[in-house]
mmCIF file of C-alpha atoms in Angstrom:
data_model
loop_
_atom_site.group_PDB
_atom_site.id
_atom_site.type_symbol
_atom_site.label_atom_id
_atom_site.label_comp_id
_atom_site.label_asym_id
_atom_site.label_seq_id
_atom_site.Cartn_x
_atom_site.Cartn_y
_atom_site.Cartn_z
ATOM 1 C CA MET Y 1 -164.643 -41.876 31.456
ATOM 2 C CA ALA Y 2 -166.321 -40.977 28.250
ATOM 3 C CA PRO Y 3 -169.808 -42.291 27.709
ATOM 4 C CA GLY Y 4 -170.104 -45.268 25.526
ATOM 5 C CA LYS Y 5 -166.499 -46.597 25.914
ATOM 6 C CA ASP Y 6 -165.239 -49.566 27.952
ATOM 7 C CA PRO Y 7 -162.489 -48.596 30.341
ATOM 8 C CA GLN Y 8 -160.798 -51.974 30.124
ATOM 9 C CA ARG Y 9 -160.957 -51.900 26.417
ATOM 10 C CA GLN Y 10 -159.558 -48.551 26.580
ATOM 11 C CA SER Y 11 -156.786 -49.758 28.789
ATOM 12 C CA GLU Y 12 -155.975 -52.643 26.507
ATOM 13 C CA LEU Y 13 -155.994 -50.404 23.571
ATOM 14 C CA GLU Y 14 -153.611 -48.068 25.301
ATOM 15 C CA LYS Y 15 -151.377 -50.966 26.308
ATOM 16 C CA SER Y 16 -151.488 -52.255 22.779
ATOM 17 C CA ASP Y 17 -150.513 -48.872 21.479
ATOM 18 C CA GLU Y 18 -147.753 -48.603 23.974
ATOM 19 C CA THR Y 19 -146.522 -52.020 23.099
ATOM 20 C CA GLN Y 20 -146.654 -51.115 19.462
ATOM 21 C CA ARG Y 21 -144.743 -47.980 20.178
ATOM 22 C CA ASP Y 22 -142.199 -49.878 22.141
ATOM 23 C CA SER Y 23 -141.894 -52.345 19.305
ATOM 24 C CA ASP Y 24 -141.552 -49.609 16.796
ATOM 25 C CA SER Y 25 -139.021 -47.906 19.010
ATOM 26 C CA ALA Y 26 -137.039 -51.099 19.347
ATOM 27 C CA SER Y 27 -137.201 -51.622 15.623
ATOM 28 C CA GLU Y 28 -136.018 -48.130 15.031
ATOM 29 C CA HIS Y 29 -133.297 -48.568 17.570
ATOM 30 C CA GLN Y 30 -132.211 -51.834 15.932
ATOM 31 C CA ALA Y 31 -132.336 -50.160 12.571
ATOM 32 C CA ASP Y 32 -130.208 -47.355 13.880
ATOM 33 C CA PHE Y 33 -127.818 -49.881 15.375
ATOM 34 C CA ASP Y 34 -127.696 -51.787 12.120
ATOM 35 C CA ARG Y 35 -127.136 -48.607 10.198
ATOM 36 C CA ASP Y 36 -124.399 -47.655 12.627
ATOM 37 C CA ALA Y 37 -122.839 -51.081 12.253
ATOM 38 C CA GLU Y 38 -123.103 -50.851 8.487
ATOM 39 C CA ARG Y 39 -121.603 -47.362 8.634
ATOM 40 C CA VAL Y 40 -118.768 -48.639 10.797
ATOM 41 C CA GLU Y 41 -118.190 -51.533 8.428
ATOM 42 C CA ALA Y 42 -118.402 -49.170 5.511
ATOM 43 C CA ASP Y 43 -115.946 -46.830 7.181
ATOM 44 C CA LYS Y 44 -113.648 -49.753 7.908
ATOM 45 C CA ALA Y 45 -113.956 -50.866 4.331
ATOM 46 C CA LYS Y 46 -113.268 -47.356 3.141
ATOM 47 C CA LEU Y 47 -110.272 -47.068 5.504
ATOM 48 C CA GLN Y 48 -108.972 -50.445 4.381
ATOM 49 C CA SER Y 49 -109.528 -49.510 0.784
ATOM 50 C CA ARG Y 50 -107.792 -46.195 1.374
ATOM 51 C CA SER Y 51 -104.962 -47.965 3.202
ATOM 52 C CA ASP Y 52 -104.700 -50.499 0.411
ATOM 53 C CA SER Y 53 -104.788 -47.703 -2.093
ATOM 54 C CA ASP Y 54 -102.123 -45.783 -0.193
ATOM 55 C CA ALA Y 55 -100.014 -48.926 0.131
ATOM 56 C CA SER Y 56 -100.515 -49.676 -3.544
ATOM 57 C CA ARG Y 57 -99.673 -46.103 -4.396
ATOM 58 C CA ASP Y 58 -96.575 -46.201 -2.163
ATOM 59 C CA LEU Y 59 -95.579 -49.530 -3.681
ATOM 60 C CA GLY Y 60 -96.109 -48.067 -7.129
ATOM 61 C CA ARG Y 61 -94.080 -45.056 -6.199
ATOM 62 C CA ALA Y 62 -91.345 -47.314 -4.814
ATOM 63 C CA ASP Y 63 -91.448 -49.420 -7.960
ATOM 64 C CA LEU Y 64 -91.438 -46.287 -10.042
ATOM 65 C CA ALA Y 65 -88.571 -44.885 -8.019
ATOM 66 C CA ARG Y 66 -86.678 -48.154 -8.348
ATOM 67 C CA SER Y 67 -87.422 -48.293 -12.031
ATOM 68 C CA GLY Y 68 -86.355 -44.648 -12.463
ATOM 69 C CA ALA Y 69 -83.162 -45.269 -10.491
ATOM 70 C CA LYS Y 70 -82.437 -48.340 -12.566
ATOM 71 C CA ARG Y 71 -83.133 -46.472 -15.740
ATOM 72 C CA GLN Y 72 -80.963 -43.640 -14.475
ATOM 73 C CA ALA Y 73 -78.178 -46.079 -13.586
ATOM 74 C CA GLU Y 74 -78.482 -47.784 -16.954
ATOM 75 C CA GLY Y 75 -78.452 -44.395 -18.648
ATOM 76 C CA ASP Y 76 -75.392 -43.355 -16.620
ATOM 77 C CA GLU Y 77 -73.647 -46.637 -17.524
ATOM 78 C CA ARG Y 78 -74.434 -46.139 -21.191
ATOM 79 C CA LEU Y 79 -73.185 -42.567 -20.974
ATOM 80 C CA ARG Y 80 -69.988 -43.730 -19.195
ATOM 81 C CA VAL Y 81 -69.375 -46.402 -21.843
ATOM 82 C CA GLU Y 82 -70.021 -43.885 -24.610
ATOM 83 C CA ARG Y 83 -67.682 -41.356 -22.999
ATOM 84 C CA GLN Y 84 -65.037 -44.024 -22.490
ATOM 85 C CA THR Y 85 -65.342 -45.122 -26.105
ATOM 86 C CA SER Y 86 -65.245 -41.512 -27.255
ATOM 87 C CA ASP Y 87 -62.213 -40.767 -25.028
ATOM 88 C CA GLN Y 88 -60.400 -43.811 -26.370
ATOM 89 C CA ALA Y 89 -61.184 -42.764 -29.917
ATOM 90 C CA ILE Y 90 -59.989 -39.211 -29.201
ATOM 91 C CA LYS Y 91 -56.864 -40.564 -27.481
ATOM 92 C CA GLY Y 92 -56.131 -42.892 -30.396
ATOM 93 C CA GLU Y 93 -56.641 -40.068 -32.883
ATOM 94 C CA ARG Y 94 -54.425 -37.801 -30.777
ATOM 95 C CA LEU Y 95 -51.704 -40.459 -30.643
ATOM 96 C CA ARG Y 96 -51.888 -40.911 -34.409
ATOM 97 C CA THR Y 97 -51.770 -37.156 -34.903
ATOM 98 C CA ASP Y 98 -48.844 -36.803 -32.487
ATOM 99 C CA ALA Y 99 -47.019 -39.664 -34.213
ATOM 100 C CA ALA Y 100 -47.595 -38.083 -37.594
ATOM 101 C CA THR Y 101 -46.480 -34.703 -36.252
ATOM 102 C CA GLU Y 102 -43.360 -36.218 -34.649
ATOM 103 C CA LYS Y 103 -42.577 -38.102 -37.841
ATOM 104 C CA GLY Y 104 -42.944 -34.921 -39.815
ATOM 105 C CA ARG Y 105 -40.801 -33.035 -37.292
ATOM 106 C CA SER Y 106 -38.121 -35.757 -37.371
ATOM 107 C CA HIS Y 107 -38.148 -35.759 -41.151
ATOM 108 C CA HIS Y 108 -37.892 -31.980 -41.149
ATOM 109 C CA GLN Y 109 -35.040 -32.040 -38.628
ATOM 110 C CA ALA Y 110 -33.240 -34.771 -40.581
ATOM 111 C CA SER Y 111 -33.712 -32.774 -43.744
ATOM 112 C CA ALA Y 112 -32.467 -29.657 -41.985
ATOM 113 C CA ARG Y 113 -29.427 -31.525 -40.631
ATOM 114 C CA SER Y 114 -28.743 -32.980 -44.046
ATOM 115 C CA SER Y 115 -29.020 -29.551 -45.602
ATOM 116 C CA ALA Y 116 -26.766 -28.092 -42.903
ATOM 117 C CA GLU Y 117 -24.207 -30.854 -43.441
ATOM 118 C CA LEU Y 118 -24.317 -30.370 -47.197
ATOM 119 C CA LEU Y 119 -23.918 -26.634 -46.716
ATOM 120 C CA SER Y 120 -21.017 -27.196 -44.326
ATOM 121 C CA GLN Y 121 -19.378 -29.604 -46.761
ATOM 122 C CA GLU Y 122 -19.884 -27.163 -49.602
ATOM 123 C CA GLN Y 123 -18.391 -24.367 -47.520
ATOM 124 C CA LYS Y 124 -15.401 -26.530 -46.532
ATOM 125 C CA SER Y 125 -14.964 -27.629 -50.136
ATOM 126 C CA HIS Y 126 -15.132 -24.001 -51.245
ATOM 127 C CA GLN Y 127 -12.603 -23.008 -48.598
ATOM 128 C CA ARG Y 128 -10.306 -25.866 -49.608
ATOM 129 C CA THR Y 129 -10.633 -24.875 -53.247
ATOM 130 C CA ARG Y 130 -9.825 -21.261 -52.440
ATOM 131 C CA ALA Y 131 -6.956 -22.350 -50.206
ATOM 132 C CA THR Y 132 -5.649 -24.664 -52.927
ATOM 133 C CA LEU Y 133 -5.809 -21.944 -55.526
ATOM 134 C CA THR Y 134 -4.179 -19.448 -53.183
ATOM 135 C CA THR Y 135 -1.553 -21.972 -52.097
ATOM 136 C CA GLY Y 136 -0.848 -22.934 -55.680
ATOM 137 C CA GLU Y 137 -0.397 -19.316 -56.751
ATOM 138 C CA GLU Y 138 1.786 -18.513 -53.758
ATOM 139 C CA PHE Y 139 3.692 -21.768 -54.219
ATOM 140 C CA LEU Y 140 4.558 -20.833 -57.798
ATOM 141 C CA ALA Y 141 5.618 -17.391 -56.624
ATOM 142 C CA ILE Y 142 7.797 -18.868 -53.861
ATOM 143 C CA VAL Y 143 9.388 -21.506 -56.094
ATOM 144 C CA SER Y 144 10.141 -18.985 -58.809
ATOM 145 C CA HIS Y 145 11.631 -16.640 -56.180
ATOM 146 C CA ASP Y 146 13.735 -19.345 -54.522
ATOM 147 C CA LEU Y 147 14.977 -20.647 -57.845
ATOM 148 C CA ARG Y 148 15.675 -17.164 -59.118
ATOM 149 C CA ASN Y 149 17.939 -16.238 -56.178
ATOM 150 C CA PRO Y 150 20.571 -18.965 -56.642
ATOM 151 C CA LEU Y 151 20.277 -18.625 -60.418
ATOM 152 C CA ASN Y 152 21.027 -14.912 -60.087
ATOM 153 C CA ASN Y 153 24.020 -15.729 -57.900
ATOM 154 C CA ILE Y 154 25.316 -18.161 -60.522
ATOM 155 C CA SER Y 155 24.809 -15.566 -63.252
ATOM 156 C CA MET Y 156 26.583 -12.860 -61.246
ATOM 157 C CA ALA Y 157 29.466 -15.160 -60.332
ATOM 158 C CA ALA Y 158 29.877 -16.188 -63.963
ATOM 159 C CA GLN Y 159 29.863 -12.532 -65.032
ATOM 160 C CA ASN Y 160 32.515 -11.710 -62.417
ATOM 161 C CA LEU Y 161 34.660 -14.568 -63.713
ATOM 162 C CA LEU Y 162 34.432 -13.133 -67.194
ATOM 163 C CA GLU Y 163 35.347 -9.648 -66.017
ATOM 164 C CA ASP Y 164 37.947 -10.554 -63.370
ATOM 165 C CA PRO Y 165 39.105 -14.188 -63.490
ATOM 166 C CA SER Y 166 41.711 -13.610 -60.747
ATOM 167 C CA ASP Y 167 39.474 -14.829 -57.902
ATOM 168 C CA VAL Y 168 38.399 -18.053 -59.555
ATOM 169 C CA LYS Y 169 38.235 -20.139 -56.359
ATOM 170 C CA GLU Y 170 35.777 -17.872 -54.528
ATOM 171 C CA MET Y 171 33.562 -17.470 -57.584
ATOM 172 C CA ALA Y 172 33.536 -21.227 -58.196
ATOM 173 C CA ALA Y 173 32.534 -21.840 -54.567
ATOM 174 C CA SER Y 174 29.632 -19.362 -54.908
ATOM 175 C CA ILE Y 175 28.483 -21.046 -58.110
ATOM 176 C CA SER Y 176 28.669 -24.459 -56.429
ATOM 177 C CA ARG Y 177 26.634 -23.321 -53.417
ATOM 178 C CA SER Y 178 23.955 -21.728 -55.584
ATOM 179 C CA ALA Y 179 23.735 -24.759 -57.840
ATOM 180 C CA GLY Y 180 23.406 -26.955 -54.764
ATOM 181 C CA GLU Y 181 20.525 -24.835 -53.475
ATOM 182 C CA MET Y 182 18.735 -25.133 -56.800
ATOM 183 C CA LEU Y 183 19.279 -28.882 -56.967
ATOM 184 C CA GLY Y 184 17.989 -29.251 -53.400
ATOM 185 C CA LEU Y 185 14.826 -27.293 -54.181
ATOM 186 C CA ILE Y 186 14.216 -29.259 -57.369
ATOM 187 C CA GLN Y 187 14.764 -32.506 -55.431
ATOM 188 C CA ASP Y 188 12.199 -31.419 -52.822
ATOM 189 C CA LEU Y 189 9.639 -30.673 -55.529
ATOM 190 C CA LEU Y 190 10.247 -34.037 -57.167
ATOM 191 C CA ASP Y 191 9.913 -35.834 -53.837
ATOM 192 C CA VAL Y 192 6.587 -34.143 -53.123
ATOM 193 C CA GLU Y 193 5.335 -35.148 -56.543
ATOM 194 C CA ARG Y 194 6.472 -38.761 -56.033
ATOM 195 C CA MET Y 195 4.711 -38.923 -52.667
ATOM 196 C CA ALA Y 196 1.548 -37.460 -54.168
ATOM 197 C CA LEU Y 197 1.604 -40.130 -56.875
ATOM 198 C CA GLY Y 198 2.550 -42.939 -54.476
ATOM 199 C CA LYS Y 199 5.816 -43.574 -56.293
ATOM 200 C CA LEU Y 200 8.258 -42.904 -53.475
ATOM 201 C CA THR Y 201 10.608 -45.880 -53.023
ATOM 202 C CA LEU Y 202 12.879 -46.486 -50.036
ATOM 203 C CA HIS Y 203 15.986 -48.626 -50.351
ATOM 204 C CA ILE Y 204 16.112 -50.226 -46.908
ATOM 205 C CA GLU Y 205 19.445 -51.543 -45.681
ATOM 206 C CA GLU Y 206 21.323 -51.919 -42.402
ATOM 207 C CA HIS Y 207 23.299 -48.803 -41.399
ATOM 208 C CA ASP Y 208 25.181 -47.472 -38.400
ATOM 209 C CA VAL Y 209 23.102 -44.507 -37.235
ATOM 210 C CA SER Y 210 26.125 -42.952 -35.498
ATOM 211 C CA GLU Y 211 27.993 -42.780 -38.797
ATOM 212 C CA ILE Y 212 24.990 -41.188 -40.508
ATOM 213 C CA ILE Y 213 24.836 -38.502 -37.793
ATOM 214 C CA LYS Y 214 28.581 -37.780 -38.031
ATOM 215 C CA GLN Y 215 28.445 -37.480 -41.810
ATOM 216 C CA ALA Y 216 25.446 -35.110 -41.729
ATOM 217 C CA VAL Y 217 27.186 -32.907 -39.148
ATOM 218 C CA GLU Y 218 30.422 -32.812 -41.178
ATOM 219 C CA GLN Y 219 28.586 -31.743 -44.320
ATOM 220 C CA LEU Y 220 26.994 -28.761 -42.571
ATOM 221 C CA GLN Y 221 29.873 -27.835 -40.291
ATOM 222 C CA GLY Y 222 31.057 -25.114 -42.654
ATOM 223 C CA ALA Y 223 27.581 -23.504 -42.894
ATOM 224 C CA ALA Y 224 27.307 -23.431 -39.105
ATOM 225 C CA ALA Y 225 30.806 -22.040 -38.623
ATOM 226 C CA SER Y 226 30.139 -19.247 -41.132
ATOM 227 C CA LYS Y 227 27.389 -17.990 -38.781
ATOM 228 C CA GLY Y 228 29.452 -18.465 -35.624
ATOM 229 C CA ILE Y 229 27.329 -21.442 -34.492
ATOM 230 C CA THR Y 230 28.735 -24.490 -32.734
ATOM 231 C CA LEU Y 231 27.538 -27.746 -34.348
ATOM 232 C CA GLU Y 232 28.279 -30.979 -32.501
ATOM 233 C CA ALA Y 233 27.488 -34.660 -32.926
ATOM 234 C CA GLU Y 234 26.883 -36.706 -29.800
ATOM 235 C CA PRO Y 235 25.931 -40.176 -31.008
ATOM 236 C CA GLN Y 236 25.733 -43.036 -28.535
ATOM 237 C CA ASP Y 237 27.331 -46.430 -29.086
ATOM 238 C CA VAL Y 238 24.152 -48.111 -27.762
ATOM 239 C CA CYS Y 239 22.208 -46.888 -30.804
ATOM 240 C CA ARG Y 240 24.209 -48.884 -33.336
ATOM 241 C CA TYR Y 241 22.576 -50.314 -36.432
ATOM 242 C CA VAL Y 242 19.198 -49.328 -37.793
ATOM 243 C CA VAL Y 243 17.326 -50.443 -40.900
ATOM 244 C CA CYS Y 244 16.678 -47.447 -43.116
ATOM 245 C CA ASP Y 245 17.224 -45.726 -46.437
ATOM 246 C CA ARG Y 246 20.537 -44.000 -45.730
ATOM 247 C CA SER Y 247 20.155 -41.255 -48.325
ATOM 248 C CA ARG Y 248 16.639 -40.388 -47.085
ATOM 249 C CA VAL Y 249 17.742 -40.262 -43.432
ATOM 250 C CA MET Y 250 20.656 -38.045 -44.501
ATOM 251 C CA GLN Y 251 18.114 -35.854 -46.301
ATOM 252 C CA VAL Y 252 15.987 -35.592 -43.131
ATOM 253 C CA LEU Y 253 19.009 -34.798 -40.925
ATOM 254 C CA SER Y 254 20.330 -32.230 -43.411
ATOM 255 C CA ASN Y 255 16.918 -30.553 -43.435
ATOM 256 C CA LEU Y 256 16.643 -30.440 -39.625
ATOM 257 C CA ILE Y 257 20.216 -29.260 -39.114
ATOM 258 C CA GLY Y 258 19.874 -26.703 -41.937
ATOM 259 C CA ASN Y 259 16.714 -25.288 -40.323
ATOM 260 C CA ALA Y 260 18.489 -25.108 -36.963
ATOM 261 C CA ILE Y 261 21.342 -23.143 -38.564
ATOM 262 C CA LYS Y 262 18.839 -20.733 -40.179
ATOM 263 C CA PHE Y 263 17.033 -19.939 -36.939
ATOM 264 C CA THR Y 264 19.907 -20.025 -34.445
ATOM 265 C CA PRO Y 265 21.750 -16.737 -33.803
ATOM 266 C CA ALA Y 266 25.532 -16.329 -33.706
ATOM 267 C CA LYS Y 267 27.286 -17.970 -30.755
ATOM 268 C CA GLY Y 268 24.414 -20.438 -30.556
ATOM 269 C CA LYS Y 269 24.772 -24.203 -30.354
ATOM 270 C CA ILE Y 270 23.300 -27.136 -32.257
ATOM 271 C CA CYS Y 271 23.638 -30.693 -30.995
ATOM 272 C CA VAL Y 272 22.739 -33.920 -32.826
ATOM 273 C CA GLY Y 273 22.451 -37.089 -30.767
ATOM 274 C CA CYS Y 274 20.589 -40.366 -30.409
ATOM 275 C CA GLN Y 275 19.360 -42.831 -27.810
ATOM 276 C CA ARG Y 276 17.536 -46.140 -27.677
ATOM 277 C CA THR Y 277 13.822 -45.925 -27.001
ATOM 278 C CA GLY Y 278 10.490 -47.553 -27.778
ATOM 279 C CA PRO Y 279 9.057 -50.844 -26.494
ATOM 280 C CA ALA Y 280 11.915 -53.048 -25.236
ATOM 281 C CA GLY Y 281 14.390 -50.510 -26.620
ATOM 282 C CA LYS Y 282 13.800 -51.611 -30.221
ATOM 283 C CA GLU Y 283 13.910 -48.109 -31.681
ATOM 284 C CA VAL Y 284 16.500 -45.353 -32.002
ATOM 285 C CA GLN Y 285 15.469 -41.773 -31.320
ATOM 286 C CA VAL Y 286 17.554 -39.183 -33.176
ATOM 287 C CA SER Y 287 17.366 -35.596 -31.857
ATOM 288 C CA VAL Y 288 18.487 -32.238 -33.289
ATOM 289 C CA SER Y 289 18.423 -29.490 -30.660
ATOM 290 C CA ASP Y 290 19.302 -25.813 -31.001
ATOM 291 C CA THR Y 291 19.403 -22.639 -28.937
ATOM 292 C CA GLY Y 292 17.480 -20.631 -31.514
ATOM 293 C CA GLU Y 293 14.367 -18.484 -31.268
ATOM 294 C CA GLY Y 294 11.930 -21.343 -30.775
ATOM 295 C CA ILE Y 295 8.550 -21.996 -32.382
ATOM 296 C CA ALA Y 296 5.204 -20.435 -31.438
ATOM 297 C CA PRO Y 297 2.747 -22.995 -29.942
ATOM 298 C CA GLU Y 298 0.164 -22.399 -32.684
ATOM 299 C CA LYS Y 299 2.789 -23.161 -35.347
ATOM 300 C CA ILE Y 300 3.871 -26.445 -33.765
ATOM 301 C CA LYS Y 301 0.532 -28.004 -34.737
ATOM 302 C CA THR Y 302 0.991 -27.217 -38.435
ATOM 303 C CA ILE Y 303 4.747 -27.085 -38.884
ATOM 304 C CA PHE Y 304 4.880 -30.490 -40.625
ATOM 305 C CA GLU Y 305 2.209 -29.559 -43.175
ATOM 306 C CA ARG Y 306 3.002 -28.575 -46.742
ATOM 307 C CA PHE Y 307 3.916 -24.895 -47.184
ATOM 308 C CA SER Y 308 3.525 -24.355 -43.427
ATOM 309 C CA GLN Y 309 5.710 -21.246 -43.610
ATOM 310 C CA ILE Y 310 3.976 -19.812 -46.640
ATOM 311 C CA HIS Y 311 2.208 -16.986 -44.785
ATOM 312 C CA ASN Y 312 5.177 -15.967 -42.664
ATOM 313 C CA GLN Y 313 6.436 -12.491 -43.364
ATOM 314 C CA ASP Y 314 9.961 -13.669 -42.555
ATOM 315 C CA ARG Y 315 9.897 -16.650 -44.905
ATOM 316 C CA ARG Y 316 13.045 -18.745 -45.186
ATOM 317 C CA GLY Y 317 12.273 -21.585 -47.562
ATOM 318 C CA ILE Y 318 9.097 -22.837 -49.237
ATOM 319 C CA GLY Y 319 7.923 -24.935 -46.287
ATOM 320 C CA LEU Y 320 8.400 -28.348 -47.875
ATOM 321 C CA GLY Y 321 11.398 -29.611 -45.919
ATOM 322 C CA LEU Y 322 9.599 -30.657 -42.731
ATOM 323 C CA TYR Y 323 6.680 -32.088 -44.691
ATOM 324 C CA ILE Y 324 9.068 -34.247 -46.721
ATOM 325 C CA ALA Y 325 10.956 -35.256 -43.556
ATOM 326 C CA LYS Y 326 7.706 -36.350 -41.927
ATOM 327 C CA MET Y 327 6.686 -38.452 -44.939
ATOM 328 C CA MET Y 328 10.159 -40.038 -45.177
ATOM 329 C CA ILE Y 329 10.296 -41.004 -41.496
ATOM 330 C CA GLU Y 330 6.749 -42.376 -41.428
ATOM 331 C CA GLU Y 331 7.606 -44.618 -44.394
ATOM 332 C CA HIS Y 332 10.385 -46.419 -42.458
ATOM 333 C CA PRO Y 333 8.139 -46.661 -40.265
ATOM 334 C CA GLY Y 334 8.846 -44.124 -37.561
ATOM 335 C CA LYS Y 335 7.503 -40.887 -36.161
ATOM 336 C CA ILE Y 336 8.730 -37.297 -36.001
ATOM 337 C CA TRP Y 337 7.821 -34.463 -33.629
ATOM 338 C CA VAL Y 338 9.157 -31.238 -32.132
ATOM 339 C CA GLU Y 339 9.467 -29.751 -28.656
ATOM 340 C CA SER Y 340 9.981 -26.016 -28.474
ATOM 341 C CA LYS Y 341 9.691 -22.912 -26.314
ATOM 342 C CA LEU Y 342 9.860 -19.369 -27.615
ATOM 343 C CA GLY Y 343 13.232 -17.810 -26.794
ATOM 344 C CA GLU Y 344 14.714 -21.118 -25.594
ATOM 345 C CA GLY Y 345 15.190 -23.102 -28.786
ATOM 346 C CA SER Y 346 13.741 -26.248 -30.338
ATOM 347 C CA THR Y 347 14.425 -29.975 -30.436
ATOM 348 C CA PHE Y 348 13.269 -32.128 -33.327
ATOM 349 C CA HIS Y 349 13.032 -35.884 -32.718
ATOM 350 C CA PHE Y 350 12.479 -38.803 -35.048
ATOM 351 C CA THR Y 351 12.607 -42.560 -34.564
ATOM 352 C CA LEU Y 352 13.965 -45.435 -36.664
ATOM 353 C CA PRO Y 353 13.631 -49.178 -36.062
ATOM 354 C CA LEU Y 354 16.647 -51.114 -34.805
ATOM 355 C CA ARG Y 355 17.790 -54.150 -36.733
ATOM 356 C CA SER Y 356 15.408 -57.035 -35.962
ATOM 357 C CA GLY Y 357 14.977 -60.006 -38.295
ATOM 358 C CA PRO Y 358 15.380 -59.953 -42.072
ATOM 359 C CA ILE Y 359 15.805 -56.582 -43.738
ATOM 360 C CA ARG Y 360 12.835 -55.653 -45.916
ATOM 361 C CA GLU Y 361 12.915 -53.100 -48.707
ATOM 362 C CA ALA Y 362 9.919 -50.800 -48.724
ATOM 363 C CA LYS Y 363 7.615 -50.958 -51.706
ATOM 364 C CA PRO Y 364 6.443 -47.842 -53.533
ATOM 365 C CA ARG Y 365 3.663 -45.992 -51.697
#
């Protein structure tokens, strides 16, 4: 113990210091604890703040994403609507363009067809004009030739009579035949002119068709016999009476029989007959058949046209007889046609109406 100091006091002082130290230590410890608690709270607050911030940021991102997606969807919808509108506009414009193009094409095609038709008509008209001119020139040549032949015969026969009148009968017969040929040709020309002008008149009466056939055969019997051809009439009693212009039917029969004589060789045969035909047997069909050379198929189609024989090298007649016969028969009314095979002969048919009701005289065409 140090001199001058109280040991008890010293002990108290030491205890007091120790107590103070313990107090200070406790205070420090409490302070540390408080600081730790504050730090923990601060850390919690920071973590919560960070979590809230992260959540807010995530929510913002989600909102932003949703907003971006919405804006994207709205933009896509606007783009789709714009494209649709644009496509519709393009489609409408294309349709209008196509319609205008098609209209122009149709107009062009119609114009082309019209031009082609006009050209075709002009060509046909030109061909008809050329054919008419050619036919007219050839027709004049044929008529002058056919009139000149019998006229020459008449002139020669008259000269022979003057020089040697001993054979008067034969010369007179030649003159009569030639004059008849000329009169027949002139009559044909007049008939064609009347038909062209619509002035042909038929005098319709009731006639026995068998008698008409017999008379026509008798008139041409001599011409057939001179060529060694047998000409027969085979009328049927069932035909009986028809209503017709007798002279015109005689003209048709004379033409058909005359043609048969021209184109039938010696020892051939010509037969003229008739039969009832048509609906309920109310028509008579007259037929003139021969054993001649026949008619080519391509000629059958045109044989009843005017001047149908005009281009034949072996021309026998001016080609008016069958045309006139066709017009005469159709005026009654009736029809005329031909059946023929090359090398086997031909048969011409025509029909006339049987008597039925009052007889009517045809008016001028």
